[in-house]
Amino acid sequence: MNRKIDAVMIDTSAYHKNQCDFAGITNSIIPMLLQLLEANDILLLTHPVLEGEIKKHIRESELVTRIEHLQTSLKKYNRQLQMIGVSAEELTDKLNKLGMEKRLGDSFDLLYECATTIPYVDAEEIFSDYFNARSPFSSTGNKKAEFPDAFILKGIKEYCKDNPDSTILVVSDDSDWMRTLEQHKQIVLKDSLEAAMVLLWEQLDDKSSLYQILISQTDVEIRSEIENAALCEAFCIDEIDIAEEVEVDNIAVVNIGEEIIPLEVTSNSALLQITATLSADGYSEFLDESRSAWDNEDRCYYFCAYTHLDFHHALADVDCEIRINFSENGSLSEIELVSAKLLNKWDISLSLDEAQTEETDITDYGEDDYRAEQAEALEEYYKH
């Protein structure tokens, strides 16, 4: 039997894994989890140092930096954009209007508005731990980098002393946090927001059988929506880092995982996070380093070999959010899939471990031909 959770502290590492998406733009789990706490009178704990760290991570979030990178790239293709009646300046202006950093920051401020601040301990205690290499400080490495965590972790322990009957859920995959808190009797540790969400829903209202029914009844629609969405995504291949472009012709969902993470549940709707396994057919063309010749002196390839790779049934796991509506009378009639959204942060990564593959050499000429051509060029050079 899980202990009743009275308060929750979330480390920046958990937010960072979800792009600090406090606005729920690409992934709903952060705002849904924090709203779940408020709706059920579970305290959200914070600390001034933690909030400073979170705001720093918001500035560095990929939701922010990818827009900056896109704006830089647009300038390189301004002439091509003008050919279709669009300018880089126009698109850059639209991207600026998104105000992504401010949007994430404002959402964070709103969600943390009523958070409970844990004690800010005296710096003398922290320095004592530092000089004596007590947790979270290690005896080796860059101990100074551990100071922010030290203030937060000491504050958590002080909060436990002040609230001896409370159980605190701490969400972090930081080894210093886990090493410092794992033996504390009042603390329950989880290494991800997903694991924390499952634990909280089990405490509040375990509807795991309902989720299974909803997914089973909409299985065909879920698979179709995910397949259509995946066809619009970019792909890469695990085993071939230099395959810059991967073309996918056909996608099928071959499995939906058993783990279901409830994000929001109402009397007639459920927002769930699931993992789908995709099977993809397609091809890629890439520089084949194993057949190319490298010049150690000039630090470049003097002969480049290229390979065309056809693959069938390459596999990839992708997290998805699905929203399903159902009737309020408990009969589970009128079940309907409302939406399905992929949550991949980058290109979908395909594994060829169980795939059928066929390679074709597409190099224009062989190494011997290349060497002969180079020799002729040198001969002509010296003639002149």
Tab-separated table of C-alpha atoms in Angstrom:
chain	number	residue	atom	x	y	z
A	1	MET	CA	0.000	0.000	0.000
A	2	ASN	CA	1.450	3.365	-1.050
A	3	ARG	CA	1.658	6.072	1.579
A	4	LYS	CA	-0.613	9.072	1.115
A	5	ILE	CA	1.346	11.894	-0.508
A	6	ASP	CA	0.915	15.251	1.254
A	7	ALA	CA	3.410	17.392	-0.675
A	8	VAL	CA	5.506	17.242	-3.860
A	9	MET	CA	8.919	18.697	-4.725
A	10	ILE	CA	10.046	18.539	-8.373
A	11	ASP	CA	13.691	18.936	-9.375
A	12	THR	CA	14.739	20.813	-12.530
A	13	SER	CA	16.022	17.535	-14.013
A	14	ALA	CA	12.422	16.265	-14.315
A	15	TYR	CA	11.283	19.486	-15.974
A	16	HIS	CA	14.305	19.550	-18.290
A	17	LYS	CA	13.447	16.088	-19.671
A	18	ASN	CA	10.081	17.562	-20.715
A	19	GLN	CA	11.548	20.738	-22.267
A	20	CYS	CA	10.280	22.866	-19.350
A	21	ASP	CA	6.951	22.914	-21.183
A	22	PHE	CA	4.912	24.605	-18.449
A	23	ALA	CA	2.451	25.798	-21.106
A	24	GLY	CA	1.657	22.270	-22.363
A	25	ILE	CA	2.552	23.166	-25.949
A	26	THR	CA	4.127	19.877	-27.012
A	27	ASN	CA	3.505	17.767	-23.899
A	28	SER	CA	0.747	18.234	-21.316
A	29	ILE	CA	2.317	16.391	-18.400
A	30	ILE	CA	3.864	19.366	-16.536
A	31	PRO	CA	0.744	21.589	-16.303
A	32	MET	CA	-1.548	18.579	-15.779
A	33	LEU	CA	0.545	17.275	-12.891
A	34	LEU	CA	0.733	20.660	-11.163
A	35	GLN	CA	-2.995	21.276	-11.667
A	36	LEU	CA	-3.704	17.809	-10.254
A	37	LEU	CA	-1.844	18.736	-7.068
A	38	GLU	CA	-3.808	21.960	-6.637
A	39	ALA	CA	-7.168	20.296	-7.318
A	40	ASN	CA	-6.519	17.665	-4.636
A	41	ASP	CA	-4.958	19.907	-1.961
A	42	ILE	CA	-1.514	18.344	-2.301
A	43	LEU	CA	1.131	20.951	-1.578
A	44	LEU	CA	3.619	21.915	-4.281
A	45	LEU	CA	6.941	22.730	-2.631
A	46	THR	CA	9.454	25.218	-3.937
A	47	HIS	CA	12.662	27.011	-2.977
A	48	PRO	CA	14.166	30.299	-4.233
A	49	VAL	CA	17.239	28.482	-5.558
A	50	LEU	CA	15.050	25.913	-7.318
A	51	GLU	CA	12.983	28.625	-8.989
A	52	GLY	CA	16.164	30.327	-10.204
A	53	GLU	CA	17.363	27.031	-11.654
A	54	ILE	CA	14.011	26.388	-13.365
A	55	LYS	CA	13.981	29.842	-14.983
A	56	LYS	CA	17.524	29.235	-16.255
A	57	HIS	CA	16.391	25.935	-17.782
A	58	ILE	CA	13.385	27.663	-19.379
A	59	ARG	CA	15.777	30.034	-21.182
A	60	GLU	CA	17.761	27.006	-22.380
A	61	SER	CA	14.698	24.901	-23.264
A	62	GLU	CA	14.630	23.441	-26.753
A	63	LEU	CA	11.238	25.043	-27.231
A	64	VAL	CA	13.103	28.370	-27.044
A	65	THR	CA	16.440	27.516	-28.664
A	66	ARG	CA	14.952	25.672	-31.642
A	67	ILE	CA	13.015	28.793	-32.590
A	68	GLU	CA	16.264	30.763	-32.422
A	69	HIS	CA	18.003	28.175	-34.615
A	70	LEU	CA	15.103	28.218	-37.083
A	71	GLN	CA	15.295	32.006	-37.345
A	72	THR	CA	19.003	31.748	-38.153
A	73	SER	CA	18.354	29.082	-40.798
A	74	LEU	CA	15.586	31.110	-42.456
A	75	LYS	CA	18.063	33.846	-43.382
A	76	LYS	CA	20.146	31.312	-45.331
A	77	TYR	CA	17.155	30.415	-47.505
A	78	ASN	CA	15.598	33.857	-47.913
A	79	ARG	CA	15.899	33.818	-51.720
A	80	GLN	CA	14.187	30.430	-51.983
A	81	LEU	CA	11.425	31.581	-49.632
A	82	GLN	CA	10.844	34.647	-51.807
A	83	MET	CA	10.197	32.329	-54.744
A	84	ILE	CA	7.020	31.142	-52.993
A	85	GLY	CA	6.005	34.621	-51.886
A	86	VAL	CA	7.336	34.401	-48.322
A	87	SER	CA	10.218	36.344	-46.784
A	88	ALA	CA	12.540	35.316	-43.985
A	89	GLU	CA	11.727	38.593	-42.233
A	90	GLU	CA	8.008	37.805	-42.280
A	91	LEU	CA	8.494	34.336	-40.799
A	92	THR	CA	11.018	35.612	-38.253
A	93	ASP	CA	8.523	38.222	-37.124
A	94	LYS	CA	5.834	35.539	-36.663
A	95	LEU	CA	8.245	33.426	-34.635
A	96	ASN	CA	9.145	36.423	-32.466
A	97	LYS	CA	5.466	36.986	-31.756
A	98	LEU	CA	5.267	33.515	-30.224
A	99	GLY	CA	7.251	34.940	-27.296
A	100	MET	CA	8.152	31.389	-26.324
A	101	GLU	CA	10.449	32.168	-23.399
A	102	LYS	CA	7.935	34.608	-21.889
A	103	ARG	CA	5.074	32.183	-22.511
A	104	LEU	CA	6.855	29.385	-20.652
A	105	GLY	CA	7.944	31.753	-17.889
A	106	ASP	CA	4.451	33.164	-17.389
A	107	SER	CA	2.980	29.645	-17.252
A	108	PHE	CA	5.594	28.649	-14.671
A	109	ASP	CA	4.817	31.716	-12.528
A	110	LEU	CA	1.088	30.954	-12.662
A	111	LEU	CA	1.498	27.285	-11.757
A	112	TYR	CA	3.900	28.086	-8.898
A	113	GLU	CA	1.912	31.071	-7.615
A	114	CYS	CA	0.526	29.175	-4.616
A	115	ALA	CA	3.536	26.895	-4.028
A	116	THR	CA	4.820	26.459	-0.468
A	117	THR	CA	8.388	27.660	0.067
A	118	ILE	CA	10.575	25.308	2.098
A	119	PRO	CA	13.102	26.701	4.615
A	120	TYR	CA	16.168	28.569	3.382
A	121	VAL	CA	18.857	27.144	5.674
A	122	ASP	CA	21.861	29.031	6.978
A	123	ALA	CA	24.846	29.012	4.620
A	124	GLU	CA	27.056	27.959	7.537
A	125	GLU	CA	25.382	24.520	7.513
A	126	ILE	CA	25.958	24.154	3.785
A	127	PHE	CA	29.642	25.069	4.059
A	128	SER	CA	30.035	22.563	6.887
A	129	ASP	CA	28.701	19.837	4.564
A	130	TYR	CA	30.980	21.111	1.784
A	131	PHE	CA	34.197	20.998	3.794
A	132	ASN	CA	33.323	17.593	5.244
A	133	ALA	CA	32.222	16.125	1.871
A	134	ARG	CA	28.793	15.249	3.230
A	135	SER	CA	25.958	14.551	0.798
A	136	PRO	CA	25.198	16.012	-1.720
A	137	PHE	CA	28.871	17.038	-1.876
A	138	SER	CA	31.199	14.311	-3.075
A	139	SER	CA	34.810	13.862	-2.075
A	140	THR	CA	35.938	14.280	-5.711
A	141	GLY	CA	34.888	16.255	-8.762
A	142	ASN	CA	33.514	19.777	-9.046
A	143	LYS	CA	31.907	20.097	-5.633
A	144	LYS	CA	31.146	23.795	-6.132
A	145	ALA	CA	28.568	22.905	-8.793
A	146	GLU	CA	26.592	21.082	-6.099
A	147	PHE	CA	25.886	24.196	-3.982
A	148	PRO	CA	22.443	24.989	-5.490
A	149	ASP	CA	21.257	21.424	-4.831
A	150	ALA	CA	22.702	21.536	-1.319
A	151	PHE	CA	20.472	24.465	-0.311
A	152	ILE	CA	17.371	22.816	-1.780
A	153	LEU	CA	18.028	19.370	-0.266
A	154	LYS	CA	18.782	20.839	3.150
A	155	GLY	CA	15.528	22.783	2.890
A	156	ILE	CA	13.595	19.582	2.109
A	157	LYS	CA	15.019	17.921	5.214
A	158	GLU	CA	14.116	20.953	7.345
A	159	TYR	CA	10.571	20.880	5.956
A	160	CYS	CA	10.313	17.211	6.984
A	161	LYS	CA	11.436	18.089	10.520
A	162	ASP	CA	8.808	20.826	10.716
A	163	ASN	CA	6.107	18.488	9.327
A	164	PRO	CA	6.855	15.060	10.857
A	165	ASP	CA	3.497	13.540	9.847
A	166	SER	CA	3.795	14.468	6.168
A	167	THR	CA	4.954	12.286	3.291
A	168	ILE	CA	6.773	14.141	0.534
A	169	LEU	CA	7.041	12.915	-3.040
A	170	VAL	CA	10.340	14.078	-4.577
A	171	VAL	CA	10.679	13.823	-8.355
A	172	SER	CA	14.266	13.752	-9.616
A	173	ASP	CA	16.682	11.551	-11.517
A	174	ASP	CA	19.690	13.499	-10.202
A	175	SER	CA	22.061	11.058	-8.481
A	176	ASP	CA	22.931	13.633	-5.775
A	177	TRP	CA	19.263	14.086	-4.894
A	178	MET	CA	18.616	10.357	-4.812
A	179	ARG	CA	21.731	9.599	-2.756
A	180	THR	CA	20.865	12.332	-0.245
A	181	LEU	CA	17.173	11.481	0.198
A	182	GLU	CA	16.797	7.754	-0.492
A	183	GLN	CA	17.020	6.718	3.179
A	184	HIS	CA	14.673	9.415	4.503
A	185	LYS	CA	11.529	7.819	5.982
A	186	GLN	CA	9.210	10.691	5.029
A	187	ILE	CA	10.285	10.847	1.398
A	188	VAL	CA	9.087	8.858	-1.611
A	189	LEU	CA	11.404	9.145	-4.634
A	190	LYS	CA	10.346	8.902	-8.280
A	191	ASP	CA	12.692	9.503	-11.200
A	192	SER	CA	10.210	11.006	-13.695
A	193	LEU	CA	7.032	13.047	-13.944
A	194	GLU	CA	5.360	10.056	-15.604
A	195	ALA	CA	6.109	7.791	-12.621
A	196	ALA	CA	4.920	10.512	-10.234
A	197	MET	CA	1.674	10.983	-12.163
A	198	VAL	CA	0.888	7.247	-12.040
A	199	LEU	CA	1.568	7.150	-8.286
A	200	LEU	CA	-0.672	10.154	-7.595
A	201	TRP	CA	-3.569	8.835	-9.680
A	202	GLU	CA	-3.325	5.472	-7.890
A	203	GLN	CA	-3.659	7.371	-4.601
A	204	LEU	CA	-6.496	9.596	-5.748
A	205	ASP	CA	-8.638	7.288	-7.867
A	206	ASP	CA	-7.285	4.192	-9.562
A	207	LYS	CA	-9.078	3.873	-12.901
A	208	SER	CA	-6.534	1.651	-14.653
A	209	SER	CA	-9.231	-0.759	-15.878
A	210	LEU	CA	-11.175	2.169	-17.373
A	211	TYR	CA	-8.118	3.312	-19.343
A	212	GLN	CA	-7.619	-0.178	-20.757
A	213	ILE	CA	-11.258	-0.312	-21.893
A	214	LEU	CA	-11.077	3.114	-23.539
A	215	ILE	CA	-7.925	2.232	-25.473
A	216	SER	CA	-9.242	-1.188	-26.447
A	217	GLN	CA	-12.483	0.313	-27.805
A	218	THR	CA	-10.649	2.933	-29.874
A	219	ASP	CA	-7.628	0.814	-30.863
A	220	VAL	CA	-8.193	1.029	-34.638
A	221	GLU	CA	-8.717	4.807	-34.565
A	222	ILE	CA	-5.678	5.354	-32.321
A	223	ARG	CA	-3.418	3.366	-34.626
A	224	SER	CA	-4.693	5.196	-37.704
A	225	GLU	CA	-4.202	8.646	-36.162
A	226	ILE	CA	-0.676	7.812	-34.971
A	227	GLU	CA	0.298	6.375	-38.361
A	228	ASN	CA	-0.953	9.479	-40.195
A	229	ALA	CA	0.821	11.796	-37.744
A	230	ALA	CA	4.082	9.843	-37.969
A	231	LEU	CA	4.152	10.143	-41.766
A	232	CYS	CA	4.525	13.907	-41.297
A	233	GLU	CA	7.539	13.538	-38.984
A	234	ALA	CA	11.280	13.378	-39.713
A	235	PHE	CA	13.169	10.141	-39.068
A	236	CYS	CA	16.730	9.077	-38.309
A	237	ILE	CA	18.438	5.683	-38.004
A	238	ASP	CA	20.070	4.592	-34.735
A	239	GLU	CA	22.884	2.652	-36.366
A	240	ILE	CA	23.798	5.286	-38.996
A	241	ASP	CA	24.627	8.667	-37.479
A	242	ILE	CA	25.605	10.178	-40.835
A	243	ALA	CA	22.332	9.331	-42.596
A	244	GLU	CA	21.158	12.921	-42.868
A	245	GLU	CA	17.952	12.106	-44.760
A	246	VAL	CA	15.722	9.104	-44.147
A	247	GLU	CA	12.696	8.641	-46.410
A	248	VAL	CA	9.788	6.609	-45.006
A	249	ASP	CA	7.171	5.235	-47.409
A	250	ASN	CA	4.963	3.212	-45.091
A	251	ILE	CA	4.254	3.168	-41.334
A	252	ALA	CA	2.206	0.816	-39.190
A	253	VAL	CA	1.588	0.775	-35.432
A	254	VAL	CA	2.480	-2.790	-34.416
A	255	ASN	CA	2.016	-2.442	-30.661
A	256	ILE	CA	0.580	-0.139	-27.984
A	257	GLY	CA	2.413	-0.525	-24.668
A	258	GLU	CA	0.678	-1.655	-21.502
A	259	GLU	CA	1.826	1.339	-19.420
A	260	ILE	CA	-0.805	4.075	-19.444
A	261	ILE	CA	-0.136	7.429	-17.781
A	262	PRO	CA	-3.301	9.392	-16.916
A	263	LEU	CA	-2.803	13.127	-17.402
A	264	GLU	CA	-6.356	14.392	-16.912
A	265	VAL	CA	-9.515	12.467	-16.083
A	266	THR	CA	-13.035	13.929	-15.881
A	267	SER	CA	-16.519	12.419	-15.718
A	268	ASN	CA	-16.650	12.069	-19.515
A	269	SER	CA	-13.087	12.412	-20.785
A	270	ALA	CA	-9.572	11.045	-20.285
A	271	LEU	CA	-6.254	12.461	-21.496
A	272	LEU	CA	-3.740	9.603	-21.500
A	273	GLN	CA	-0.085	9.166	-22.412
A	274	ILE	CA	0.820	5.902	-24.132
A	275	THR	CA	3.789	4.454	-26.027
A	276	ALA	CA	3.284	3.088	-29.529
A	277	THR	CA	5.752	0.918	-31.458
A	278	LEU	CA	6.028	1.855	-35.129
A	279	SER	CA	7.161	-0.373	-37.992
A	280	ALA	CA	8.509	1.599	-40.962
A	281	ASP	CA	9.547	0.836	-44.546
A	282	GLY	CA	11.763	3.212	-46.471
A	283	TYR	CA	15.295	4.026	-47.570
A	284	SER	CA	18.307	6.204	-46.887
A	285	GLU	CA	21.416	7.265	-48.822
A	286	PHE	CA	24.599	8.114	-46.973
A	287	LEU	CA	28.387	8.365	-47.048
A	288	ASP	CA	29.667	4.853	-46.291
A	289	GLU	CA	32.700	5.444	-44.086
A	290	SER	CA	33.644	1.753	-44.069
A	291	ARG	CA	34.281	1.862	-47.846
A	292	SER	CA	35.649	5.406	-48.057
A	293	ALA	CA	39.335	6.348	-47.845
A	294	TRP	CA	40.489	8.889	-45.249
A	295	ASP	CA	43.576	11.088	-45.596
A	296	ASN	CA	45.076	11.529	-42.124
A	297	GLU	CA	47.344	14.347	-43.269
A	298	ASP	CA	44.696	16.512	-44.944
A	299	ARG	CA	41.992	15.341	-42.499
A	300	CYS	CA	39.459	14.646	-45.213
A	301	TYR	CA	38.196	11.811	-47.420
A	302	TYR	CA	40.131	11.507	-50.689
A	303	PHE	CA	37.638	8.900	-51.871
A	304	CYS	CA	33.952	8.855	-50.887
A	305	ALA	CA	31.755	5.788	-51.257
A	306	TYR	CA	27.976	6.085	-51.036
A	307	THR	CA	25.355	3.481	-50.127
A	308	HIS	CA	21.619	3.256	-50.801
A	309	LEU	CA	19.909	1.364	-47.969
A	310	ASP	CA	16.406	-0.084	-48.283
A	311	PHE	CA	14.802	-1.186	-45.016
A	312	HIS	CA	11.582	-2.963	-44.081
A	313	HIS	CA	10.028	-3.262	-40.616
A	314	ALA	CA	12.433	-0.898	-38.848
A	315	LEU	CA	11.064	-0.259	-35.353
A	316	ALA	CA	10.664	2.873	-33.240
A	317	ASP	CA	8.938	3.671	-29.945
A	318	VAL	CA	7.132	7.006	-29.731
A	319	ASP	CA	5.191	8.525	-26.830
A	320	CYS	CA	1.724	9.869	-27.632
A	321	GLU	CA	-1.057	11.809	-25.942
A	322	ILE	CA	-4.607	10.695	-26.698
A	323	ARG	CA	-7.884	12.210	-25.556
A	324	ILE	CA	-10.951	9.965	-25.408
A	325	ASN	CA	-14.494	11.073	-24.612
A	326	PHE	CA	-17.194	8.764	-23.207
A	327	SER	CA	-20.697	8.997	-21.748
A	328	GLU	CA	-21.182	10.308	-18.202
A	329	ASN	CA	-23.724	7.675	-17.121
A	330	GLY	CA	-21.117	4.991	-16.420
A	331	SER	CA	-22.194	2.740	-19.283
A	332	LEU	CA	-19.076	3.590	-21.340
A	333	SER	CA	-21.217	4.063	-24.418
A	334	GLU	CA	-20.422	6.670	-27.077
A	335	ILE	CA	-16.643	6.193	-26.676
A	336	GLU	CA	-14.847	8.487	-29.120
A	337	LEU	CA	-11.206	9.270	-29.846
A	338	VAL	CA	-10.982	13.063	-29.926
A	339	SER	CA	-7.273	13.597	-30.635
A	340	ALA	CA	-3.885	11.900	-30.849
A	341	LYS	CA	-0.574	13.768	-30.669
A	342	LEU	CA	3.013	12.527	-30.970
A	343	LEU	CA	5.380	13.705	-28.233
A	344	ASN	CA	8.770	13.077	-29.866
A	345	LYS	CA	11.126	15.989	-29.168
A	346	TRP	CA	13.448	15.210	-32.087
A	347	ASP	CA	13.395	13.015	-35.185
A	348	ILE	CA	11.811	9.606	-34.647
A	349	SER	CA	14.706	7.180	-34.224
A	350	LEU	CA	14.440	3.887	-36.126
A	351	SER	CA	16.248	0.710	-35.091
A	352	LEU	CA	17.397	-1.749	-37.750
A	353	ASP	CA	18.066	-4.593	-35.283
A	354	GLU	CA	15.049	-6.616	-36.425
A	355	ALA	CA	14.607	-5.011	-39.842
A	356	GLN	CA	15.111	-6.508	-43.292
A	357	THR	CA	17.765	-4.468	-45.117
A	358	GLU	CA	19.377	-4.382	-48.559
A	359	GLU	CA	22.384	-2.221	-49.466
A	360	THR	CA	23.325	-0.977	-52.941
A	361	ASP	CA	26.555	0.778	-53.894
A	362	ILE	CA	25.683	4.078	-55.602
A	363	THR	CA	29.210	5.492	-55.838
A	364	ASP	CA	29.713	7.158	-59.248
A	365	TYR	CA	33.165	5.607	-59.736
A	366	GLY	CA	35.542	3.301	-57.885
A	367	GLU	CA	38.649	4.180	-55.876
A	368	ASP	CA	40.968	3.021	-58.677
A	369	ASP	CA	39.192	5.316	-61.145
A	370	TYR	CA	39.501	8.171	-58.657
A	371	ARG	CA	43.255	7.597	-58.202
A	372	ALA	CA	43.748	7.464	-61.986
A	373	GLU	CA	41.844	10.724	-62.406
A	374	GLN	CA	43.971	12.391	-59.720
A	375	ALA	CA	47.185	11.140	-61.351
A	376	GLU	CA	46.096	12.572	-64.718
A	377	ALA	CA	45.309	15.899	-63.071
A	378	LEU	CA	48.769	16.023	-61.460
A	379	GLU	CA	50.450	15.148	-64.762
A	380	GLU	CA	48.640	17.976	-66.526
A	381	TYR	CA	49.587	20.328	-63.690
A	382	TYR	CA	53.311	19.579	-63.976
A	383	LYS	CA	53.221	19.864	-67.779
A	384	HIS	CA	52.227	23.507	-67.402
